[in-house]
mmCIF file of C-alpha atoms in Angstrom:
data_model
loop_
_atom_site.group_PDB
_atom_site.id
_atom_site.type_symbol
_atom_site.label_atom_id
_atom_site.label_comp_id
_atom_site.label_asym_id
_atom_site.label_seq_id
_atom_site.Cartn_x
_atom_site.Cartn_y
_atom_site.Cartn_z
ATOM 1 C CA UNK D 208 143.393 62.646 89.576
ATOM 2 C CA UNK D 209 145.722 65.567 88.908
ATOM 3 C CA UNK D 210 142.145 67.728 88.170
ATOM 4 C CA UNK D 211 140.793 67.271 90.764
ATOM 5 C CA UNK D 212 142.966 68.009 93.117
ATOM 6 C CA UNK D 213 143.113 71.353 91.268
ATOM 7 C CA UNK D 214 139.815 71.582 91.248
ATOM 8 C CA UNK D 215 139.222 70.856 95.519
ATOM 9 C CA UNK D 216 142.104 74.086 95.950
ATOM 10 C CA UNK D 217 140.522 76.471 93.832
ATOM 11 C CA UNK D 218 137.239 75.652 95.528
ATOM 12 C CA UNK D 219 139.325 75.785 99.372
ATOM 13 C CA UNK D 220 140.987 79.062 97.724
ATOM 14 C CA UNK D 221 137.393 80.649 96.775
ATOM 15 C CA UNK D 222 135.706 80.152 100.404
ATOM 16 C CA UNK D 223 138.855 81.092 102.212
ATOM 17 C CA UNK D 224 138.858 84.876 99.678
ATOM 18 C CA UNK D 225 135.015 84.934 100.390
ATOM 19 C CA UNK D 226 135.039 84.726 104.120
ATOM 20 C CA UNK D 227 138.160 87.110 104.754
ATOM 21 C CA UNK D 228 136.067 89.413 101.921
ATOM 22 C CA UNK D 229 132.630 89.393 104.501
ATOM 23 C CA UNK D 230 135.079 90.093 107.538
ATOM 24 C CA UNK D 231 136.810 93.247 105.988
ATOM 25 C CA UNK D 232 132.904 94.140 105.077
ATOM 26 C CA UNK D 233 131.432 93.837 108.489
ATOM 27 C CA UNK D 234 134.559 95.564 109.934
ATOM 28 C CA UNK D 235 133.638 98.548 107.396
ATOM 29 C CA UNK D 236 130.400 98.720 108.476
ATOM 30 C CA UNK D 237 129.338 101.080 111.450
ATOM 31 C CA UNK D 238 125.829 98.015 110.896
ATOM 32 C CA UNK D 239 127.694 96.313 114.186
ATOM 33 C CA UNK D 240 127.386 99.026 117.003
ATOM 34 C CA UNK D 241 124.284 99.733 115.568
ATOM 35 C CA UNK D 242 123.128 96.066 116.415
ATOM 36 C CA UNK D 243 124.734 95.913 119.544
ATOM 37 C CA UNK D 244 123.195 99.244 121.106
ATOM 38 C CA UNK D 245 119.455 98.054 119.898
ATOM 39 C CA UNK D 246 117.797 97.008 123.068
ATOM 40 C CA UNK D 247 114.054 95.068 123.781
ATOM 41 C CA UNK D 248 111.793 97.095 125.334
ATOM 42 C CA UNK D 249 108.670 95.029 125.318
ATOM 43 C CA UNK D 250 109.203 90.697 123.371
ATOM 44 C CA UNK D 251 108.020 92.221 120.599
ATOM 45 C CA UNK D 252 109.481 95.726 120.441
ATOM 46 C CA UNK D 253 112.560 97.277 119.560
ATOM 47 C CA UNK D 254 113.793 100.417 120.259
ATOM 48 C CA UNK D 255 116.774 101.980 117.449
ATOM 49 C CA UNK D 256 119.519 104.290 118.074
ATOM 50 C CA UNK D 257 118.438 107.847 117.109
ATOM 51 C CA UNK D 258 120.576 108.113 113.167
ATOM 52 C CA UNK D 259 119.680 108.363 110.012
ATOM 53 C CA UNK D 260 119.106 104.868 108.975
ATOM 54 C CA UNK D 261 117.430 101.893 106.633
ATOM 55 C CA UNK D 262 115.032 98.744 108.025
ATOM 56 C CA UNK D 263 114.942 95.998 105.543
ATOM 57 C CA UNK D 264 111.268 94.426 106.222
ATOM 58 C CA UNK D 265 111.667 91.121 105.606
ATOM 59 C CA UNK D 266 108.368 88.432 106.134
ATOM 60 C CA UNK D 267 108.562 86.481 108.930
ATOM 61 C CA UNK D 268 108.288 82.929 108.983
ATOM 62 C CA UNK D 269 104.671 82.950 109.262
ATOM 63 C CA UNK D 270 104.355 85.573 106.792
ATOM 64 C CA UNK D 271 106.425 83.245 104.154
ATOM 65 C CA UNK D 272 103.637 79.866 105.324
ATOM 66 C CA UNK D 273 100.524 82.324 104.608
ATOM 67 C CA UNK D 274 101.889 83.793 101.044
ATOM 68 C CA UNK D 275 102.554 80.252 100.324
ATOM 69 C CA UNK D 276 99.325 79.332 100.488
ATOM 70 C CA UNK D 277 98.295 82.365 98.895
ATOM 71 C CA UNK D 278 99.974 82.826 96.376
ATOM 72 C CA UNK D 279 101.334 79.052 95.231
ATOM 73 C CA UNK D 280 104.453 78.830 93.458
ATOM 74 C CA UNK D 281 104.357 82.587 92.656
ATOM 75 C CA UNK D 282 105.617 83.072 95.757
ATOM 76 C CA UNK D 283 109.160 81.620 94.849
ATOM 77 C CA UNK D 284 109.259 84.101 91.784
ATOM 78 C CA UNK D 285 108.125 87.091 94.277
ATOM 79 C CA UNK D 286 110.643 86.665 97.005
ATOM 80 C CA UNK D 287 113.114 86.126 94.338
ATOM 81 C CA UNK D 288 112.513 89.185 93.006
ATOM 82 C CA UNK D 289 112.547 90.726 96.397
ATOM 83 C CA UNK D 290 115.385 89.348 97.335
ATOM 84 C CA UNK D 291 117.570 90.989 93.759
ATOM 85 C CA UNK D 292 116.268 94.431 95.078
ATOM 86 C CA UNK D 293 117.047 93.691 98.446
ATOM 87 C CA UNK D 294 120.477 93.457 97.371
ATOM 88 C CA UNK D 295 120.830 96.195 94.969
ATOM 89 C CA UNK D 296 119.258 98.365 98.236
ATOM 90 C CA UNK D 297 121.945 97.125 100.311
ATOM 91 C CA UNK D 298 124.927 97.433 97.141
ATOM 92 C CA UNK D 299 123.309 101.122 97.500
ATOM 93 C CA UNK D 300 123.393 101.659 101.057
ATOM 94 C CA UNK D 301 127.244 100.293 101.565
ATOM 95 C CA UNK D 302 128.317 102.492 98.450
ATOM 96 C CA UNK D 303 127.396 105.625 99.835
ATOM 97 C CA UNK D 304 128.000 103.991 104.026
ATOM 98 C CA UNK D 305 124.820 104.443 105.242
ATOM 99 C CA UNK D 306 123.995 101.509 108.563
ATOM 100 C CA UNK D 307 120.744 99.711 107.999
ATOM 101 C CA UNK D 308 119.257 96.185 109.687
ATOM 102 C CA UNK D 309 117.238 93.898 108.384
ATOM 103 C CA UNK D 310 114.465 93.263 110.811
ATOM 104 C CA UNK D 311 111.493 90.682 110.548
ATOM 105 C CA UNK D 312 108.098 91.891 109.887
ATOM 106 C CA UNK D 313 106.975 89.894 113.642
ATOM 107 C CA UNK D 314 109.202 93.154 115.360
ATOM 108 C CA UNK D 315 107.618 95.831 116.343
ATOM 109 C CA UNK D 316 109.668 99.073 115.611
ATOM 110 C CA UNK D 317 109.355 102.215 117.989
ATOM 111 C CA UNK D 318 112.088 105.400 117.446
ATOM 112 C CA UNK D 319 113.411 106.647 120.121
ATOM 113 C CA UNK D 320 115.023 110.725 120.734
ATOM 114 C CA UNK D 321 115.705 112.412 123.354
ATOM 115 C CA UNK D 322 112.727 114.937 124.269
ATOM 116 C CA UNK D 323 110.366 113.770 121.314
ATOM 117 C CA UNK D 324 107.392 110.712 121.379
ATOM 118 C CA UNK D 325 108.587 107.566 120.644
ATOM 119 C CA UNK D 326 107.453 107.200 116.905
ATOM 120 C CA UNK D 327 105.896 102.900 116.485
ATOM 121 C CA UNK D 328 106.216 101.743 112.684
ATOM 122 C CA UNK D 329 103.207 101.286 111.346
ATOM 123 C CA UNK D 330 103.004 98.210 109.603
ATOM 124 C CA UNK D 331 103.161 97.977 105.859
ATOM 125 C CA UNK D 332 100.613 95.624 104.966
ATOM 126 C CA UNK D 333 100.707 95.879 100.958
ATOM 127 C CA UNK D 334 103.649 93.791 100.205
ATOM 128 C CA UNK D 335 105.680 92.042 103.370
ATOM 129 C CA UNK D 336 109.570 93.296 101.498
ATOM 130 C CA UNK D 337 110.247 97.219 102.250
ATOM 131 C CA UNK D 338 112.197 99.824 103.224
ATOM 132 C CA UNK D 339 111.908 102.235 106.160
ATOM 133 C CA UNK D 340 114.211 104.842 105.589
ATOM 134 C CA UNK D 341 114.796 107.336 109.406
ATOM 135 C CA UNK D 342 115.335 110.996 108.984
ATOM 136 C CA UNK D 343 116.902 111.524 112.702
ATOM 137 C CA UNK D 344 116.621 115.151 112.756
ATOM 138 C CA UNK D 345 113.172 115.349 111.384
ATOM 139 C CA UNK D 346 112.126 112.281 113.585
ATOM 140 C CA UNK D 347 110.196 111.460 110.495
ATOM 141 C CA UNK D 348 110.159 107.868 108.941
ATOM 142 C CA UNK D 349 108.966 106.836 105.234
ATOM 143 C CA UNK D 350 107.599 103.522 103.698
ATOM 144 C CA UNK D 351 109.405 102.799 100.568
ATOM 145 C CA UNK D 352 108.587 99.803 98.345
ATOM 146 C CA UNK D 353 111.955 98.323 97.134
ATOM 147 C CA UNK D 354 111.470 98.777 93.204
ATOM 148 C CA UNK D 355 111.706 102.964 94.049
ATOM 149 C CA UNK D 356 113.900 102.793 97.073
ATOM 150 C CA UNK D 357 116.662 104.748 95.054
ATOM 151 C CA UNK D 358 114.592 107.462 94.200
ATOM 152 C CA UNK D 359 112.406 107.306 97.425
ATOM 153 C CA UNK D 360 115.518 107.501 99.913
ATOM 154 C CA UNK D 361 117.080 110.587 97.568
ATOM 155 C CA UNK D 362 113.623 112.957 98.010
ATOM 156 C CA UNK D 363 113.336 111.657 101.571
ATOM 157 C CA UNK D 364 116.933 112.713 102.322
ATOM 158 C CA UNK D 365 117.199 115.878 100.163
ATOM 159 C CA UNK D 366 117.659 118.113 102.617
ATOM 160 C CA UNK D 367 120.426 115.916 104.446
ATOM 161 C CA UNK D 368 122.242 115.954 100.685
ATOM 162 C CA UNK D 369 122.269 119.243 99.753
ATOM 163 C CA UNK D 370 124.094 120.234 103.090
ATOM 164 C CA UNK D 371 127.166 117.960 102.398
#
């Protein structure tokens, strides 16, 4: 009975610690401010604020259902790998204090910058999991696969990194 009580206390304590850690990360991330500033242009479009940031694209439920049909059990292996790389990318971006947003592939992203034409981001039809890097100064974006994200990130923002 004592062992059961100790196990119960450990479980409750770990839940409390993880919840506290999660709240700290949310407060230190400018992500919550960015998400609250998102405005809807159309039902399937989002206009995002103009700042350097990364969009991590994940498949919508419709895409997931289609992938499950076409890939069978391989879908779960691919999804697991994508989630691993996605987590690595988020950890990397958090370490650099770079804002990022997870976005469904069903949403058409439109980037707006004053005195510039809107940028409608073309979707990547090759891979349902990918990242979009946005450079506000250049008002340009780059699509990156998750595996090569770090090197693509460094190359895309190299002028920014060198100037700091």
